[in-house]
Amino acid sequence: MRALFRKEKMWQRHKLKPRYDVVVIGAGVHGLSIAYYLAKNHGLTNVAVLDKVYLGGGNSGRNTAIIRANYMTVEGVHFYGESLKLYEELSKDLNFNLLFSQIGHLSLAHTDSAINGVWRRAEVNKALGVNSRVIWPDEIKRLVPALDTSDRPRYPVKAALYHPPGGVIRHDAVVWGYARGVEKHGGEVHPRTEVTAIDVKDHQVTGVRTDKGDVIRADYVVNATSGYCTTISRMVGVDLPVVTHPLQACVTEPLKPFLDKVVVSANLHVYVYQTDRGELVMGSEIDPYSSYSQGSTLETLESIVGHALELFPALRNVRVLRQWGGLCDMTPDYSPILGEVDGLNGFVLDVGWGTYGFKAGPVSGKRVAELIATKRTPDIIRPFRLSRFREDKLVSEKGAAAVSH
Ligand code: PYC
């Protein structure tokens, strides 16, 4: 009889070695993809990825798995556009089915100024080869028949930015696929290994200490954490311009398939899509206060479902099954912080992921790995350097980052 269960272990338990070329802190999509591309693209395999909890136990398992590249700035569109392309090839690359459904993504515009915003995004997207266009209520209604496109709602739907390649992927599978890839190429993943200190000598990072009691030497230490990026960076005296906020989401009971697009309304601070299992995934913008809580609140649930009902009134009797929260490290311009820190060798940042980290996992991993292996910052991540905040060279994605504005 054919074996019904996968016998292969996707990653092994390893004993920590006294020295690695690279230690990555954070075994989410970002940390794992850095280790994967270091090994696969550059042959650097003496790499350990450490995490204080289980693999993908942070935001990689708490986001709502939306992939898109329809950003606002030239820098952002190039960057997320490359990530989308990597995601399109990732199941093949990792030889692991990530269930990527490119169902299409709609950002609704309910006001004249929102129409200007989506128009601008469509133009920047098209100019840079990302498939997006503005569509009007007739076409919106054809694509999403259940959406209330009448003139009755508080915020009538006037237009939308339609981004056909956007969609949804199985987020846990992305984590497991990368972890398996790291292992296959000779790297190591170490869940439940908390970094307690980072050693620095003469402006050079020399290694980390962990709760396992060992001193581990390393030439490079990468901060690829979410929620705790400021804590880790403070270990080497680097203060990040990051404020951490919770972001909550929920899923409903399964329904017959009726919605095959991701629908986002920035004005209503809500987004909705239906999974292959029939559940509706719904989320809101970040909670309006800073916190490290991953719990959920009734207040946010009421706001999510209230706003979702303004878009889809027919859902009024649907039951919510689960609700959860993740931690968003918000930067002032809603763009990430990537690269080295001036005056400190060997410390690399892959942080500040706000509400957009999951969709950027592959491109960040590939390009941060390239930075470490070649000792040169790739052009595509240079705009996201930490020093942009004092140089006044912000990359403002506020108008296109999730449901926030
Ligand atoms: O940027 O698509 C997005 C998103 C959805 C939820 C949080 N961020």
XYZ file of C-alpha atoms and ligand atoms in Angstrom:
413
model
C 0.000 0.000 0.000
C 1.240 3.521 -0.768
C 2.314 5.454 2.327
C -0.364 7.936 3.289
C 1.924 10.070 5.398
C 4.933 12.110 4.427
C 7.881 10.306 6.002
C 10.504 12.887 5.156
C 11.369 15.298 7.985
C 11.251 18.780 6.539
C 13.997 20.028 8.809
C 16.214 18.396 11.404
C 17.208 19.160 14.945
C 20.788 20.430 15.011
C 23.173 21.126 17.823
C 24.253 24.756 17.690
C 27.773 25.097 16.308
C 30.240 27.489 17.939
C 30.585 29.484 14.722
C 28.537 30.400 11.636
C 29.223 32.745 8.769
C 25.739 34.179 9.187
C 23.241 34.025 12.059
C 19.728 35.109 11.143
C 17.392 36.063 13.990
C 13.783 35.250 13.131
C 12.572 32.055 11.426
C 9.676 33.554 9.524
C 9.410 33.976 5.787
C 12.095 36.679 5.797
C 14.719 34.943 7.913
C 14.237 31.607 6.187
C 14.318 33.064 2.702
C 17.575 34.893 3.470
C 19.150 31.572 4.521
C 17.645 29.815 1.506
C 18.992 32.282 -1.063
C 22.371 32.530 0.710
C 22.773 28.809 0.142
C 21.049 28.425 -3.197
C 22.306 31.529 -4.994
C 25.666 32.069 -3.304
C 26.775 28.708 -1.898
C 26.886 30.092 1.672
C 25.656 27.238 3.823
C 27.279 27.823 7.207
C 24.148 29.678 8.248
C 21.803 29.298 11.247
C 18.303 30.729 11.545
C 17.256 31.142 15.184
C 13.793 31.804 16.566
C 12.546 32.133 20.107
C 9.332 30.277 19.219
C 8.334 27.804 16.514
C 8.889 28.299 12.796
C 6.524 30.923 11.440
C 5.183 31.602 14.951
C 5.328 35.361 14.430
C 3.740 37.325 11.630
C 4.418 34.709 8.958
C 1.639 32.610 10.452
C -0.540 35.558 11.489
C -0.873 37.572 8.318
C -3.762 37.104 5.913
C -1.608 35.690 3.105
C -2.340 38.373 0.488
C 0.211 38.831 -2.295
C 0.203 41.928 -4.507
C 2.531 44.440 -6.138
C 0.164 47.368 -6.775
C 2.062 49.906 -4.701
C 2.361 53.662 -5.112
C 6.034 54.594 -5.369
C 8.491 53.620 -8.082
C 10.739 52.048 -5.441
C 7.865 50.091 -3.918
C 6.478 48.835 -7.225
C 9.911 47.601 -8.377
C 10.446 45.875 -5.065
C 7.053 44.202 -4.544
C 6.893 43.483 -8.298
C 10.053 41.387 -8.026
C 8.598 39.616 -5.003
C 5.396 38.770 -6.866
C 7.448 37.256 -9.702
C 9.440 35.186 -7.219
C 6.190 34.015 -5.608
C 4.884 32.955 -9.017
C 7.858 30.601 -9.401
C 8.214 29.592 -5.763
C 6.235 26.328 -5.731
C 8.448 25.077 -8.556
C 11.606 26.478 -7.031
C 10.961 24.872 -3.621
C 9.315 21.790 -5.135
C 6.485 22.323 -2.678
C 2.920 23.265 -3.535
C 2.247 26.656 -1.945
C -1.324 26.864 -3.301
C -0.847 30.298 -4.830
C -4.247 31.449 -6.192
C -3.838 34.555 -8.327
C -7.501 35.459 -8.078
C -7.052 39.196 -8.562
C -7.110 42.099 -6.125
C -9.422 45.120 -6.046
C -8.706 48.318 -4.101
C -12.019 50.169 -4.000
C -12.276 53.935 -4.376
C -15.278 55.570 -2.727
C -14.347 59.250 -3.039
C -12.880 61.548 -5.683
C -9.578 61.735 -3.867
C -9.469 57.929 -3.623
C -10.037 57.779 -7.402
C -7.014 60.066 -7.856
C -5.018 57.721 -5.635
C -5.897 54.540 -7.508
C -5.406 56.321 -10.827
C -1.908 57.332 -9.827
C -1.118 53.809 -8.649
C -2.394 52.337 -11.915
C -0.156 54.662 -13.945
C 2.968 53.924 -11.872
C 2.175 50.189 -11.963
C 1.686 50.133 -15.742
C 4.828 52.161 -16.391
C 6.849 49.625 -14.395
C 5.280 46.513 -15.913
C 2.903 45.632 -13.062
C -0.559 44.649 -14.289
C -3.070 47.106 -12.740
C -5.818 49.319 -14.136
C -8.684 51.470 -12.952
C -12.122 49.943 -13.450
C -15.610 51.390 -12.955
C -18.781 50.125 -11.223
C -20.095 48.080 -14.203
C -16.945 45.990 -14.394
C -16.603 45.867 -10.614
C -20.115 44.447 -10.387
C -19.278 41.815 -13.008
C -16.142 40.783 -11.125
C -17.718 40.877 -7.643
C -21.488 40.391 -8.008
C -22.041 40.255 -4.223
C -20.571 43.715 -3.657
C -23.112 46.476 -3.041
C -22.445 48.800 -5.974
C -25.716 50.703 -5.575
C -25.794 54.350 -4.499
C -27.291 53.410 -1.119
C -24.155 52.792 0.996
C -22.506 55.444 3.148
C -19.475 55.067 0.859
C -20.714 54.105 -2.634
C -18.199 52.240 -4.799
C -17.073 54.696 -7.498
C -14.037 52.914 -9.004
C -11.351 50.381 -8.165
C -7.740 49.590 -8.861
C -7.862 46.113 -10.395
C -4.656 44.090 -10.057
C -5.242 40.678 -11.723
C -2.003 38.946 -10.581
C -2.677 39.674 -6.905
C -4.030 36.856 -4.784
C -3.556 34.569 -1.860
C -0.994 31.907 -0.981
C -0.822 29.312 1.789
C 1.364 31.190 4.261
C 2.393 28.242 6.469
C 3.466 26.355 3.377
C 5.743 29.232 2.376
C 7.463 28.983 5.768
C 7.759 25.188 5.620
C 8.909 25.224 2.002
C 11.682 27.699 2.702
C 12.706 25.841 5.888
C 12.930 22.601 3.941
C 14.931 24.396 1.259
C 17.372 25.769 3.854
C 17.871 22.291 5.269
C 18.267 20.725 1.828
C 20.988 23.181 0.904
C 22.936 22.606 4.139
C 21.745 25.461 6.381
C 20.227 25.008 9.839
C 17.008 26.164 11.482
C 16.862 26.386 15.274
C 13.376 26.970 16.650
C 12.969 27.742 20.361
C 16.385 29.354 20.558
C 16.139 32.893 21.860
C 18.857 35.440 21.206
C 19.590 37.225 24.482
C 22.534 39.415 23.410
C 24.591 40.346 20.376
C 28.341 40.777 20.800
C 30.135 43.687 19.162
C 33.835 44.519 19.185
C 35.389 47.575 17.536
C 32.235 48.368 15.538
C 32.061 44.803 14.231
C 29.404 42.276 15.187
C 31.148 39.137 16.449
C 28.289 36.831 17.394
C 25.215 36.191 19.511
C 24.320 34.672 22.875
C 21.244 32.537 23.284
C 19.105 31.085 26.046
C 20.786 27.770 25.296
C 23.812 29.203 27.068
C 26.245 29.141 24.180
C 28.234 31.979 22.673
C 27.981 31.685 18.926
C 30.443 33.546 16.778
C 29.302 34.976 13.459
C 30.552 37.444 10.845
C 27.031 38.602 10.080
C 23.961 38.842 12.285
C 20.688 39.618 10.529
C 17.705 41.062 12.385
C 14.762 39.527 10.503
C 12.230 39.760 13.311
C 8.774 41.253 13.369
C 7.253 42.715 16.496
C 10.628 42.617 18.226
C 12.855 44.374 15.726
C 13.432 47.316 18.051
C 14.375 45.021 20.973
C 16.916 43.118 18.885
C 18.382 46.285 17.366
C 18.786 47.890 20.783
C 21.085 44.975 21.685
C 23.663 46.644 19.423
C 22.702 50.204 20.360
C 20.677 50.896 17.202
C 17.401 52.755 17.714
C 14.912 52.159 14.917
C 12.168 54.628 13.967
C 9.571 51.911 14.487
C 6.381 51.808 16.557
C 4.721 48.409 17.033
C 0.948 48.130 16.628
C -1.331 45.086 16.624
C -3.287 44.225 13.482
C -6.326 41.981 13.820
C -8.164 39.708 11.416
C -10.845 37.029 11.560
C -12.387 34.168 9.581
C -16.012 33.156 9.252
C -17.679 29.808 8.926
C -17.350 28.302 5.419
C -19.829 29.441 2.769
C -20.476 28.280 -0.773
C -18.009 29.939 -3.139
C -19.315 33.390 -4.140
C -16.274 35.657 -4.021
C -13.166 35.046 -6.101
C -11.366 38.379 -5.664
C -9.563 40.061 -2.798
C -11.589 43.205 -2.051
C -10.027 46.073 -0.086
C -11.556 49.347 1.017
C -9.128 51.854 2.510
C -11.940 54.277 3.365
C -13.736 51.577 5.332
C -10.482 50.131 6.733
C -11.443 46.611 5.747
C -10.567 43.826 3.325
C -12.383 40.583 2.526
C -11.654 37.456 0.502
C -12.936 33.893 0.403
C -10.571 30.975 0.906
C -10.605 27.766 -1.125
C -12.353 26.193 1.894
C -15.143 28.768 1.708
C -14.295 30.801 4.800
C -14.213 34.567 4.549
C -10.982 36.138 5.734
C -11.499 39.708 6.874
C -9.149 42.210 8.407
C -8.855 45.819 9.351
C -6.138 48.411 9.629
C -3.700 48.516 12.547
C -5.115 49.077 16.019
C -4.795 52.770 16.868
C -2.497 52.175 19.858
C 0.960 50.709 20.290
C 1.070 47.287 21.953
C 2.728 43.859 21.833
C -0.554 42.032 22.309
C -1.384 39.284 19.836
C -4.851 38.929 21.301
C -8.096 40.057 19.755
C -10.675 42.611 20.846
C -14.437 42.852 20.460
C -14.098 46.500 19.467
C -11.960 45.654 16.432
C -14.170 42.712 15.509
C -17.199 45.000 15.514
C -15.388 47.452 13.294
C -14.228 44.741 10.834
C -17.607 43.081 10.446
C -19.525 46.370 10.473
C -17.451 47.659 7.583
C -17.495 44.334 5.732
C -21.298 44.429 5.923
C -21.332 47.850 4.311
C -19.638 46.213 1.302
C -21.476 42.859 1.423
C -24.850 43.361 3.192
C -25.914 39.795 2.352
C -23.416 38.462 4.910
C -25.390 39.700 7.910
C -26.126 36.234 9.328
C -22.684 34.744 8.800
C -20.854 33.617 11.945
C -17.274 34.544 12.761
C -15.279 31.519 13.896
C -11.848 32.850 14.810
C -10.075 36.125 15.370
C -6.381 36.813 15.990
C -3.765 39.525 16.055
C -0.249 40.023 14.739
C 2.377 42.673 15.422
C 3.164 45.347 12.864
C 6.419 47.282 13.087
C 5.350 50.586 11.567
C 7.912 53.004 10.119
C 7.092 56.677 9.440
C 6.775 56.127 5.663
C 5.175 52.651 5.721
C 8.177 51.155 3.936
C 10.605 48.610 5.394
C 14.171 49.079 6.616
C 16.673 46.939 4.751
C 20.452 46.790 4.703
C 23.473 47.563 6.824
C 23.777 50.143 9.557
C 26.337 52.931 9.135
C 29.239 52.548 11.559
C 28.476 48.956 12.562
C 29.853 46.143 10.418
C 28.110 42.824 10.133
C 24.679 43.888 11.414
C 22.000 43.670 8.724
C 18.382 44.818 8.997
C 15.358 43.182 7.377
C 12.709 44.866 9.509
C 9.986 47.518 9.720
C 7.527 45.320 7.914
C 4.355 47.034 9.017
C 1.424 45.417 7.249
C 3.298 44.346 4.115
C 6.026 41.935 5.238
C 4.666 38.632 4.033
C 4.349 39.711 0.417
C 7.994 40.864 0.413
C 9.554 37.709 1.889
C 11.087 36.339 -1.311
C 12.551 39.597 -2.642
C 13.964 40.602 0.745
C 15.506 37.182 1.235
C 17.052 37.158 -2.208
C 18.405 40.702 -2.020
C 19.613 40.632 1.599
C 21.431 37.382 0.774
C 23.010 39.129 -2.211
C 24.101 42.039 0.001
C 25.816 39.659 2.442
C 27.413 37.482 -0.214
C 28.684 40.282 -2.475
C 29.182 42.947 0.233
C 27.303 45.375 -2.029
C 23.803 46.743 -1.469
C 21.568 45.790 -4.428
C 19.938 48.835 -6.067
C 16.438 47.481 -5.484
C 16.809 47.651 -1.680
C 18.989 50.782 -1.437
C 15.951 53.137 -1.138
C 14.954 51.297 2.061
C 18.206 51.962 3.952
C 17.960 53.124 7.572
C 19.775 56.390 6.822
C 16.894 57.570 4.593
C 15.172 58.934 7.685
C 17.961 61.384 8.465
C 18.591 62.087 4.764
C 14.889 62.991 4.359
C 14.507 60.496 1.486
C 11.316 58.763 2.604
C 9.563 56.194 0.389
C 5.977 57.019 1.261
C 3.686 54.053 0.729
C 0.971 55.243 3.089
C -1.550 55.520 0.283
C -1.033 51.938 -0.888
C -0.036 49.987 2.219
C -2.901 47.677 3.055
C -6.005 49.343 4.453
C -4.154 52.103 6.264
C -3.960 55.678 5.130
O -1.080 44.986 2.154
O -2.477 43.628 1.217
C -2.000 44.159 2.215
C -2.494 43.772 3.542
C -3.626 43.113 3.839
C -3.669 43.021 5.194
C -2.601 43.622 5.702
N -1.883 44.073 4.686
